[in-house]
mmCIF file of C-alpha atoms in Angstrom:
data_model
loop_
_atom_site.group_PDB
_atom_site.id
_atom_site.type_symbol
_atom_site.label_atom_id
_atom_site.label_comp_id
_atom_site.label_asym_id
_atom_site.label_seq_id
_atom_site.Cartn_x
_atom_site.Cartn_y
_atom_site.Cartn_z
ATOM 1 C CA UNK A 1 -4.697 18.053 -21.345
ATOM 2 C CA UNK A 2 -4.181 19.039 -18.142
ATOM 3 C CA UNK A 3 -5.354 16.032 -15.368
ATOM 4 C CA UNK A 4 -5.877 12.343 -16.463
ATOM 5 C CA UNK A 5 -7.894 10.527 -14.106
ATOM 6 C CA UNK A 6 -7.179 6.985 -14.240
ATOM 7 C CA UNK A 7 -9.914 4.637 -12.599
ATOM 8 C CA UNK A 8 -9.463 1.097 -12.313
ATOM 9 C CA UNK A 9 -11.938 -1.249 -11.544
ATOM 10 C CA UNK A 10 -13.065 -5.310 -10.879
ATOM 11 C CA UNK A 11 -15.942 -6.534 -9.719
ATOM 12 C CA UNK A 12 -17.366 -3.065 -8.217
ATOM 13 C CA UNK A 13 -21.073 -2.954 -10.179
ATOM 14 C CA UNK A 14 -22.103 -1.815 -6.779
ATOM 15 C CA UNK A 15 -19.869 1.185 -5.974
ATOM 16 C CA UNK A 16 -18.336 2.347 -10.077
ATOM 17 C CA UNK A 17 -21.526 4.931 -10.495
ATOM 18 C CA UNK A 18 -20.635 6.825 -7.027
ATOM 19 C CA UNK A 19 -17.037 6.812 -8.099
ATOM 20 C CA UNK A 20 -17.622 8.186 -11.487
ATOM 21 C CA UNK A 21 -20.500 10.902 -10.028
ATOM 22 C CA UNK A 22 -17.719 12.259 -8.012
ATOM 23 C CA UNK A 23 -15.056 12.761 -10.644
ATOM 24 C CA UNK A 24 -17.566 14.140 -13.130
ATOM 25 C CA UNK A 25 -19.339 16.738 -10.500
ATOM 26 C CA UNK A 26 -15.337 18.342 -10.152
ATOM 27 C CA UNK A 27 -15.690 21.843 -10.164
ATOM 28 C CA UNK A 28 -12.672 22.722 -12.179
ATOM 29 C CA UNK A 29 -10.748 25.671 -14.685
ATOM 30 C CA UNK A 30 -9.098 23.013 -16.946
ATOM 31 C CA UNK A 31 -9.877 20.527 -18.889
ATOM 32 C CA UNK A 32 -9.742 16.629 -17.895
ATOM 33 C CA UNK A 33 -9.858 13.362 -19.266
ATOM 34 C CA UNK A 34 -11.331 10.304 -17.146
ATOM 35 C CA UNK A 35 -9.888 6.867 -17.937
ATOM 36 C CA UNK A 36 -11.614 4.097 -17.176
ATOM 37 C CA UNK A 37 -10.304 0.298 -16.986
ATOM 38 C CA UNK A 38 -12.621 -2.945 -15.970
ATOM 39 C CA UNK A 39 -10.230 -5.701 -15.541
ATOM 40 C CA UNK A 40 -12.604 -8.324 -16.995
ATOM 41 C CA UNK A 41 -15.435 -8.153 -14.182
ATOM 42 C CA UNK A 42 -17.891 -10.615 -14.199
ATOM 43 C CA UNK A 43 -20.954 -9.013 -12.896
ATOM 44 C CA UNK A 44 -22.105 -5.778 -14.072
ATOM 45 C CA UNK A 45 -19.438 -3.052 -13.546
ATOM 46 C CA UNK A 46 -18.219 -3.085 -17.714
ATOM 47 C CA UNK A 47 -22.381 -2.457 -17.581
ATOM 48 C CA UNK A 48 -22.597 0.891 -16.090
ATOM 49 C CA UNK A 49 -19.535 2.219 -16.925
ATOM 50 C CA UNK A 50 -20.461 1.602 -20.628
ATOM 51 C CA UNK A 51 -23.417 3.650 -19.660
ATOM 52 C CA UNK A 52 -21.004 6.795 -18.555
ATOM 53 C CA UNK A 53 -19.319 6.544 -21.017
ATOM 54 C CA UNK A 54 -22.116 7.371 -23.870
ATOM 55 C CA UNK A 55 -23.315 9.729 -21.626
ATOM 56 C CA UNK A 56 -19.944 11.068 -21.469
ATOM 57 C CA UNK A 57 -18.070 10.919 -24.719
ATOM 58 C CA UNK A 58 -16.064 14.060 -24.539
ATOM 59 C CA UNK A 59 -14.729 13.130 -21.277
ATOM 60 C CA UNK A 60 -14.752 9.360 -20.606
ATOM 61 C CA UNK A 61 -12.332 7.221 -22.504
ATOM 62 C CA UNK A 62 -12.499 3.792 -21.592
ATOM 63 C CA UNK A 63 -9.465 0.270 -21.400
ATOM 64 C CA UNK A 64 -11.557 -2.834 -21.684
ATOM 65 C CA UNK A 65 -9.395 -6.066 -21.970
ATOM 66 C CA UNK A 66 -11.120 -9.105 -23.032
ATOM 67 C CA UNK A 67 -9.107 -10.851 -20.216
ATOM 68 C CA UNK A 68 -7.771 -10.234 -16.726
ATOM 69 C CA UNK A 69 -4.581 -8.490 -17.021
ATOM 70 C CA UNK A 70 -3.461 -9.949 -13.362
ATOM 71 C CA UNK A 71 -0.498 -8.414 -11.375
ATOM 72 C CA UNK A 72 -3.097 -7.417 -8.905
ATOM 73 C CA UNK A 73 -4.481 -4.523 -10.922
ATOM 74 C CA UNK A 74 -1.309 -3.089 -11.301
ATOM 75 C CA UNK A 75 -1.017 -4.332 -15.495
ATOM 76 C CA UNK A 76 -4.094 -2.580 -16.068
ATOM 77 C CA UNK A 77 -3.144 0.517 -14.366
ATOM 78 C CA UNK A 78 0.340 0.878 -16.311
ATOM 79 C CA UNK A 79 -1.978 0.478 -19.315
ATOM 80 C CA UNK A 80 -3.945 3.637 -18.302
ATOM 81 C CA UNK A 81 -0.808 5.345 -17.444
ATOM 82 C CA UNK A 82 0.682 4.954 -21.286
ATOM 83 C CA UNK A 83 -2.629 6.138 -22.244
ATOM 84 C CA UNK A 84 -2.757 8.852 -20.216
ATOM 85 C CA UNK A 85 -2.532 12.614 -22.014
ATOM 86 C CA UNK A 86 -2.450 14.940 -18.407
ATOM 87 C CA UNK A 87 0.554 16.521 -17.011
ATOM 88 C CA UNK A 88 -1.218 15.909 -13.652
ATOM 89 C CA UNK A 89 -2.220 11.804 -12.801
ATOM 90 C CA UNK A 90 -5.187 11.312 -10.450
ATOM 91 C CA UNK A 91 -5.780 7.870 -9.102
ATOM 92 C CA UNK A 92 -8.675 5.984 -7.784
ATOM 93 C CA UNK A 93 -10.426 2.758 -7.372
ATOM 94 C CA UNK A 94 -13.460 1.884 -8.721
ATOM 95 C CA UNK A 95 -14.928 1.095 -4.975
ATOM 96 C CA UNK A 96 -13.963 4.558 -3.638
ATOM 97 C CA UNK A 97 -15.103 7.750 -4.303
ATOM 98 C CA UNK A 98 -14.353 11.751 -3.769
ATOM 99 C CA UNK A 99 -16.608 13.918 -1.537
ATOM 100 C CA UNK A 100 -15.969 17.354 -2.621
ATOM 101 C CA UNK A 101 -16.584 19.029 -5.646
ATOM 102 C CA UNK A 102 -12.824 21.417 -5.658
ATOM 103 C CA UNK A 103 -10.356 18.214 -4.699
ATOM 104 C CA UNK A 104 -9.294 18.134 -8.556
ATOM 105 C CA UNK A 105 -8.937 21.894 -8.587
ATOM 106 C CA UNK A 106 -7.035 22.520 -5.065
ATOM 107 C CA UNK A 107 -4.758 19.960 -5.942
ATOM 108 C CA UNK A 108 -3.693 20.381 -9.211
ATOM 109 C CA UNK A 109 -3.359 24.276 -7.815
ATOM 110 C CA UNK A 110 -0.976 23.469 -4.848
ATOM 111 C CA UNK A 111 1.626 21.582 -7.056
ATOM 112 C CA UNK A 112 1.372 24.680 -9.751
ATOM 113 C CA UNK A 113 2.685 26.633 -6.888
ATOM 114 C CA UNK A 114 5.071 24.122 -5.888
ATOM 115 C CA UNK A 115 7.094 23.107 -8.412
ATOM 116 C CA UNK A 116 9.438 20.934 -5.625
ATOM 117 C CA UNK A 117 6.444 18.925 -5.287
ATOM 118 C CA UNK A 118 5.787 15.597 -7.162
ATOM 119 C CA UNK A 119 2.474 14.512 -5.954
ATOM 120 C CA UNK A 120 -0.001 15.669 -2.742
ATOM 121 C CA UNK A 121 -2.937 13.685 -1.083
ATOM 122 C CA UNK A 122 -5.208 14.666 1.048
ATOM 123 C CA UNK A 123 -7.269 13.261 4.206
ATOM 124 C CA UNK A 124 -10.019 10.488 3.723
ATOM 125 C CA UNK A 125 -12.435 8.618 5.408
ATOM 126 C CA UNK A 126 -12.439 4.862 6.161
ATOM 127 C CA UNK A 127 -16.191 3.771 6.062
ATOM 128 C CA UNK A 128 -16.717 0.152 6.737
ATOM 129 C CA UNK A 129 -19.465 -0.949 4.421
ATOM 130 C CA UNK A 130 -21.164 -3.057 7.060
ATOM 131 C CA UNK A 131 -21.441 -0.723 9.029
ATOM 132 C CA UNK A 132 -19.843 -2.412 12.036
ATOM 133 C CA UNK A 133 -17.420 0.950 12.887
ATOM 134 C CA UNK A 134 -17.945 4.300 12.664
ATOM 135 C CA UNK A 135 -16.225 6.239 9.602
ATOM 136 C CA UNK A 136 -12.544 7.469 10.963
ATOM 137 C CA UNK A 137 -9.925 9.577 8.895
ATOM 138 C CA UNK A 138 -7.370 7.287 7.151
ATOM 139 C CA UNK A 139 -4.498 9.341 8.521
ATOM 140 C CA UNK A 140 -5.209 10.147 12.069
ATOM 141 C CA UNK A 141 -4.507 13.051 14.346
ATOM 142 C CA UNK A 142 -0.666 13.638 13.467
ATOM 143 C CA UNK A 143 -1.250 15.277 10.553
ATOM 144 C CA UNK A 144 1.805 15.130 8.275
ATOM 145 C CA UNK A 145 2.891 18.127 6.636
ATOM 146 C CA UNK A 146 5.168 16.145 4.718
ATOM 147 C CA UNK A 147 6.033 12.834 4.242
ATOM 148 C CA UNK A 148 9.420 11.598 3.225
ATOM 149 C CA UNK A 149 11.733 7.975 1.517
ATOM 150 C CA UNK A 150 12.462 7.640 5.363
ATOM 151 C CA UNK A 151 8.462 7.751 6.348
ATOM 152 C CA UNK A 152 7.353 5.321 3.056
ATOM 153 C CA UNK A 153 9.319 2.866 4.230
ATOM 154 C CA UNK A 154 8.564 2.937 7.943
ATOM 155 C CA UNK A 155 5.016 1.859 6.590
ATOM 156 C CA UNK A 156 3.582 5.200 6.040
ATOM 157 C CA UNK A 157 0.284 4.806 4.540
ATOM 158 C CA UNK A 158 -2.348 6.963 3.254
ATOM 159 C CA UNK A 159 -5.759 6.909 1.404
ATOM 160 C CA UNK A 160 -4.917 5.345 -2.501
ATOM 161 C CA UNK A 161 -8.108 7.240 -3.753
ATOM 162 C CA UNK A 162 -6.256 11.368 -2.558
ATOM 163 C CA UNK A 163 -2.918 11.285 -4.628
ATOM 164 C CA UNK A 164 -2.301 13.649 -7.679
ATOM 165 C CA UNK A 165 0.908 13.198 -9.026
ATOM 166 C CA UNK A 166 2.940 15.028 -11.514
ATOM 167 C CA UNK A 167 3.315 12.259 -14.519
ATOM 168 C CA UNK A 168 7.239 12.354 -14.744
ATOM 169 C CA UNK A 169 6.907 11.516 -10.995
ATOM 170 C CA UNK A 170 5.448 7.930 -11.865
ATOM 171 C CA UNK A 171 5.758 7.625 -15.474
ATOM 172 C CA UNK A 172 7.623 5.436 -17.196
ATOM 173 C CA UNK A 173 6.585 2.950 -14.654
ATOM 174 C CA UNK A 174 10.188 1.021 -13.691
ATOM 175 C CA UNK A 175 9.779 -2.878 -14.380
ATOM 176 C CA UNK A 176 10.200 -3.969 -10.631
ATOM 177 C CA UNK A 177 7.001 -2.393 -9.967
ATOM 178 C CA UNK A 178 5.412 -5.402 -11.269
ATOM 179 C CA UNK A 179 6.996 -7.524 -8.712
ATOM 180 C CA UNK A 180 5.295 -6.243 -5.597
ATOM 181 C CA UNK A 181 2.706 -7.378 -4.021
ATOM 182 C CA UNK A 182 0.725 -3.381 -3.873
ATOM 183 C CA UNK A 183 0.395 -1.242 -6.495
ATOM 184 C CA UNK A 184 -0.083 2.011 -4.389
ATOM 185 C CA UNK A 185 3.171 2.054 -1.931
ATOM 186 C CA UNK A 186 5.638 1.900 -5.029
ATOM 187 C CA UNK A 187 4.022 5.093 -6.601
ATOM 188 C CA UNK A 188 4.791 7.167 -3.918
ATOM 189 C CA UNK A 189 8.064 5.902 -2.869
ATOM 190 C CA UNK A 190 8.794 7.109 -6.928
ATOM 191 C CA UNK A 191 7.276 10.445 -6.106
ATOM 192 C CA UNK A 192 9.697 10.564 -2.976
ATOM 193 C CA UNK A 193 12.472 9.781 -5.301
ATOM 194 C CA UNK A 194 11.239 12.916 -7.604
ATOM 195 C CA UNK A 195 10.454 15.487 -5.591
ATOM 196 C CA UNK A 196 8.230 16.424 -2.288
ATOM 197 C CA UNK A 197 4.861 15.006 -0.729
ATOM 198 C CA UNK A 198 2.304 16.868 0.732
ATOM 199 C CA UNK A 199 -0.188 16.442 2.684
ATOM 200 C CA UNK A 200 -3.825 17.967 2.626
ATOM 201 C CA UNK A 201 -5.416 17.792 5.921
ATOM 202 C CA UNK A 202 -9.021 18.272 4.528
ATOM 203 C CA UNK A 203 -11.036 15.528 3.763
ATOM 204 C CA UNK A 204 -12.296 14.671 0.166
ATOM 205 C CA UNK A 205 -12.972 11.354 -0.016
ATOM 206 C CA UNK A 206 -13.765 7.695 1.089
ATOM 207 C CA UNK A 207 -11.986 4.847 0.922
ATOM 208 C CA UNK A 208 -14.253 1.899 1.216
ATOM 209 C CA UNK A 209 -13.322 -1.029 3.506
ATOM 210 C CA UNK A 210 -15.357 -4.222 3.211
ATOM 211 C CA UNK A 211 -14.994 -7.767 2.281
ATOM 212 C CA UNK A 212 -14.535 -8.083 -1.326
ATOM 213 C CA UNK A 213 -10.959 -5.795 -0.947
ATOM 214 C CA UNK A 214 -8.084 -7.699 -2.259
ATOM 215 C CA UNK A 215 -6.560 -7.765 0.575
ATOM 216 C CA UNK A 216 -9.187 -8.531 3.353
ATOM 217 C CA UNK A 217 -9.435 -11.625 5.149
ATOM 218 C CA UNK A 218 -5.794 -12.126 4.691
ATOM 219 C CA UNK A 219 -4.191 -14.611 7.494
ATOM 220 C CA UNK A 220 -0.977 -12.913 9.332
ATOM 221 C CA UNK A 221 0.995 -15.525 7.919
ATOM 222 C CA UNK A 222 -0.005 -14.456 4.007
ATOM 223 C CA UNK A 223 0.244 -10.513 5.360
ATOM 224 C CA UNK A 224 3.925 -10.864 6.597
ATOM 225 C CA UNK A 225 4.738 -12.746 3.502
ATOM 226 C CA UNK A 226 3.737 -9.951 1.251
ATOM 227 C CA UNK A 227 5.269 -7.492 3.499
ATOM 228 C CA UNK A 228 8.665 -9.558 3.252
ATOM 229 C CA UNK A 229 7.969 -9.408 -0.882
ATOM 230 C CA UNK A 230 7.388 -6.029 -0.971
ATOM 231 C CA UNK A 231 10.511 -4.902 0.629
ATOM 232 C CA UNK A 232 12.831 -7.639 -1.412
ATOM 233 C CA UNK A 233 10.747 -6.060 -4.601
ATOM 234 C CA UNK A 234 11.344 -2.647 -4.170
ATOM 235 C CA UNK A 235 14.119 -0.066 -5.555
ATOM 236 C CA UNK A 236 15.103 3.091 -3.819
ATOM 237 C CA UNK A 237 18.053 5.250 -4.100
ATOM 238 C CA UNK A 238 21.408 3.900 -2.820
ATOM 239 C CA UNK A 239 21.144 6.452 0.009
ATOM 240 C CA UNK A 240 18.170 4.706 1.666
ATOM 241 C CA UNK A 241 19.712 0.932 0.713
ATOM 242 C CA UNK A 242 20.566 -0.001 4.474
ATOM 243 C CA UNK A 243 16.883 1.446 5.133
ATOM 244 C CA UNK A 244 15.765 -1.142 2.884
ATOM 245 C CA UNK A 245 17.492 -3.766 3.655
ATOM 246 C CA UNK A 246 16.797 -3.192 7.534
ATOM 247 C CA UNK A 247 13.205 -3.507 7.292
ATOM 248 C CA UNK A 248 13.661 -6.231 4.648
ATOM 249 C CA UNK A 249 15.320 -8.060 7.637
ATOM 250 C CA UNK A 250 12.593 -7.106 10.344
ATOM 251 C CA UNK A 251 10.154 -8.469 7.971
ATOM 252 C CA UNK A 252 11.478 -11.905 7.778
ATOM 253 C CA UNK A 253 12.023 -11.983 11.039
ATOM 254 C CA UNK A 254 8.478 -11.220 11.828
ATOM 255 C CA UNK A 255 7.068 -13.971 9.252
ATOM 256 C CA UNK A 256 9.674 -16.198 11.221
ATOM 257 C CA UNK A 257 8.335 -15.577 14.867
ATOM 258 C CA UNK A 258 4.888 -16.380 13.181
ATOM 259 C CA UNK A 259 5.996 -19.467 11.440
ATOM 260 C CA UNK A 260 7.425 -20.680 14.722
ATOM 261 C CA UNK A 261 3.916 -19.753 16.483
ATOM 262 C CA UNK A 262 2.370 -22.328 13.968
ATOM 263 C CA UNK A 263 4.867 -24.780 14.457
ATOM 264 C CA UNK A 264 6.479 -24.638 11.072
ATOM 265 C CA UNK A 265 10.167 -25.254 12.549
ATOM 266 C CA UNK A 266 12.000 -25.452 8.768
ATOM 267 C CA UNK A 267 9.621 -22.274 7.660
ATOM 268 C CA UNK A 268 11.057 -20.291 10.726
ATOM 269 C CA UNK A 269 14.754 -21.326 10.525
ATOM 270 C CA UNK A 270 14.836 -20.161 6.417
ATOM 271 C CA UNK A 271 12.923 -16.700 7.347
ATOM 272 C CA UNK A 272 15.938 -16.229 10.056
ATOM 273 C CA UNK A 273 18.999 -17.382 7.599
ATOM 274 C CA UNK A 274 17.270 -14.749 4.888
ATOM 275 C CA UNK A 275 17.040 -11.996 7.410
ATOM 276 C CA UNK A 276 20.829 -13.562 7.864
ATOM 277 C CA UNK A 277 21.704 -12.491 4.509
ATOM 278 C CA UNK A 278 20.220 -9.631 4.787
ATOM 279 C CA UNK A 279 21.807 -8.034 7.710
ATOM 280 C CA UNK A 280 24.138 -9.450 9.497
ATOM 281 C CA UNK A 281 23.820 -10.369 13.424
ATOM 282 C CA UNK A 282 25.366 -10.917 16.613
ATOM 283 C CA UNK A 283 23.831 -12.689 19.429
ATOM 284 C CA UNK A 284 26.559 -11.379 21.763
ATOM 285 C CA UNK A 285 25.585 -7.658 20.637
ATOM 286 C CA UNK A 286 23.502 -6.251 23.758
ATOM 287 C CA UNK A 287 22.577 -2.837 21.499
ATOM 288 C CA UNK A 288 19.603 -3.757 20.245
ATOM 289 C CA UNK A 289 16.457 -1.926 19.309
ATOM 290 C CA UNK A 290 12.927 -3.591 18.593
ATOM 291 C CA UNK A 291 13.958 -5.058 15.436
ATOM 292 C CA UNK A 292 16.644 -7.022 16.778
ATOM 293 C CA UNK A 293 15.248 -7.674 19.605
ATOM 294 C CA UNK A 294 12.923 -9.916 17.733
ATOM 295 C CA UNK A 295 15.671 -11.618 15.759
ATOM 296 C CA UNK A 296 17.751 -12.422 19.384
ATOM 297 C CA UNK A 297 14.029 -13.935 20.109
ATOM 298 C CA UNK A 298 13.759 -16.034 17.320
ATOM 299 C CA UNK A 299 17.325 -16.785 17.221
ATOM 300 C CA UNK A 300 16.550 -18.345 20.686
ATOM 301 C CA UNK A 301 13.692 -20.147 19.932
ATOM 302 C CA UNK A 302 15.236 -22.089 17.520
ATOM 303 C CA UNK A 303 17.901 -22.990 19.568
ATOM 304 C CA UNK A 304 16.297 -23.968 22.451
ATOM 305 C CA UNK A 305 13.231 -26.003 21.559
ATOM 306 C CA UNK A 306 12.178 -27.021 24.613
ATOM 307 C CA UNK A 307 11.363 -24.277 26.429
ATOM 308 C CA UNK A 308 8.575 -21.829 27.492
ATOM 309 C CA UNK A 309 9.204 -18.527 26.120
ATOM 310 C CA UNK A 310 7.258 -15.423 27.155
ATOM 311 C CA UNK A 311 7.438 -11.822 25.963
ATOM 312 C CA UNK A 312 4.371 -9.840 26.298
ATOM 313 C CA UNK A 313 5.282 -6.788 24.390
ATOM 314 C CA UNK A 314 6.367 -9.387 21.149
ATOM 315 C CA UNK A 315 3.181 -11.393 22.044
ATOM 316 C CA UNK A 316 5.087 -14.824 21.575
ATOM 317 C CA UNK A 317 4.303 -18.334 23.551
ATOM 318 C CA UNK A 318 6.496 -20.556 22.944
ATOM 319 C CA UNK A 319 5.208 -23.970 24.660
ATOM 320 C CA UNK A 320 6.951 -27.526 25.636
ATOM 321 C CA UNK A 321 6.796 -30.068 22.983
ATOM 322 C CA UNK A 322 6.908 -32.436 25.682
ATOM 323 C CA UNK A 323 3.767 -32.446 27.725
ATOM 324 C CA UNK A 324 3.198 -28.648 27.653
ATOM 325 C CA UNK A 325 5.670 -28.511 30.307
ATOM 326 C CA UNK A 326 8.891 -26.266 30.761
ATOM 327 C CA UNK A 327 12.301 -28.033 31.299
#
C-alpha cells in the first residue's frame, strides 16, 4: 500500500461528506487506503461515513470506538496510525477538506524524489464558516521553502489538513506525545527530527475555522497555559534543548504578565519562579532581548505593587491598588 489516509473526526455530520469527496476524487497512479475514525460523535457524522464506507469497501476502512478515546483526538489518531498499511501518511480532519484532484499524487511524488525529505505540506485556505472574513492562505506571503527544529519551535504553523509524511517519520508515535495539549505541532517537530520539510506553495485545500474548533473561544489565560504545556511536554534533540527550554521560559512568563493583568498575584509569582527554574535570570543583566524583557517586567511588577506600569509595545497596565492612583 502505498498512502494511508488517516481521517479523524467528532461531531462534523456537517462537513465529513466534503472531506471524504475530496480524498476519493484524488487523481492518483497508486493505490490508497482511507481510514476513517469517529471519536464517538453524537449527531450524525458515524451516519454518513457509514454510508462511504459501503459505497466504498475497497477503499474505506473504518475505527469506530464505542467511547471517546479523549487526549484531544490524539488516542484515536495513534490508533489509525498502528492501523495504517502506507509507506506515505496523509492527515486530515474531518471538518477540512482538499481542493484539488493531484495533491495526493504531487506529494507523494516530491518525497520519491527526495529521499532527505520526511514529510511536505502545501498552502491552504482559512475560510471562516460565518462568513465574517474573506478566505486568506494559512501561510502568508513569505513562502517557506523549508522549514526547520529552529522554525517549529518559534511557533511555525501551517495548515494540519496539507502534510504527507513518510511513516518512519511519525511512527512509532513516542509516549510524550500524549502529553501535549496539540496533536499536529509534535508530528512535525518528529519529521524535523527525521529528515527535511517542504513546503508547497500551491494551494489544495481548506482548513475550516468556525466555532465548534477545539480550540476556539479559548480565553488568553487558557491559550498561554497550553502554550506553557506544550513546551514542558515536548522532546527534541539535545541540540535544540536550550531552544526549548528558552521558549518554555518566555511562555511562563507570558501566562505570568497575564495572571498579574487579572490580579492573580500568587498565579503570577509561581509562573515567574517556573520560568526561574527554567532559565536562570539576572535583573542587573542590561542584554536583554524581548523575552527577557518581559521577565525584567514582571519581575518588577511583583516587586513593586504599588505602582503604575506602562509599556505599550508589551501592552501591560499595571494600576494602583490604592485609589487607582500612582505613588
Amino acid at each position: 500500500m502505498r498512502v494511508s489516509v488517516l481521517v479523524t473526526a467528532y461531531e462534523h455530520e456537517r462537513y465529513i461528506a466534503q472531506a471524504l469527496d475530496g480524498i476519493l476524487e484524488q487523481d492518483v497512479d497508486f493505490s490508497f487506503e482511507v481510514l476513517v475514525g469517529d471519536d464517538a460523535s453524537t449527531d450524525g457524522t458515524r451516519a454518513v461515513i457509514a454510508e462511504y464506507a459501503r459505497a466504498h469497501p475497497q477503499t474505506i476502512r473504518t475505527f469506530l470506538p464505542d467511547t471517546n478515546l479523549g487526549l484531544g483526538g490524539k488516542a484515536i489518531f495513534a490508533e489509525l496510525v498502528e492501523r495504517a498499511r502506507g509507506d506515505f501518511l496523509a492527515v486530515l480532519d474531518g471538518d477540512d477538506f482538499w481542493i484539488e484532484a493531484g495533491k495526493l499524487r504531487r506529494q507523494v511524488s516530491y518525497l520519491e524524489e527526495h529521499p532527505e525529505c520526511s514529510m511536505c505540506f502545501h498552502e491552504v485556505l482559512c475560510r471562516y464558516e460565518d462568513g465574517s472574513r474573506p478566505d486568506v492562505p494559512f501561510t502568508g506571503v513569505h513562502d517557506p521553502a523549508e522549514v526547520d527544529m529552529h522554525q517549529l519551535l518559534d511557533g511555525f504553523q501551517m495548515g494540519s489538513c496539507s502534510p504527507v509524511f513518510r511513516r518512519a517519520a511519525i511512527s512509532p508515535l513516542p509516549s510524550w506525545y500524549f502529553g501535549v495539549p496539540w496533536g499536529d505541532g509534535p508530528l512535525y517537530l518528529l519529521a524535523a527530527e527525521r529528515g527535511a520539510i517542504r513546503y508547497l506553495p500551491d494551494v489544495m485545500a481548506v482548513y475550516r475555522i468556525h466555532d465548534h474548533g477545539m480550540y476556539r473561544g479559548l480565553s488568553r489565560r487558557r491559550a498561554l497555559e497550553l502554550r506553557a504545556r506544550y513546551y514542558e511536554g515536548i522532546r527534541v534533540p539535545p541540540s535544540f534543548e536550550a531552544h526549548r527550554r528558552r521558549r518554555l521560559a518566555e511562555s511562563w512568563v507570558k501566562l505570568g504578565l497575564e495572571h498579574e493583568r487579572l490580579d492573580d498575584r500568587p498565579a503570577a509569582r509561581d509562573c515567574l519562579s517556573k520560568s526561574l527554574a527554567v532559565q536562570s535570570f539576572d535583573p542587573r543583566d542590561v542584554r536583554r532581548g524581548p523575552g527577557e524583557r518581559r521577565r525584567m517586567l514582571l519581575w518588577l511588577l511583583l516587586r513593586l505593587p504599588r505602582v503604575v506600569v506602562h509599556h505599550p509595545r508589551l501592552r501591560v497596565w499595571r494600576q494602583s491598588r490604592a485609589g487607582n492612583q500612582p505613588r
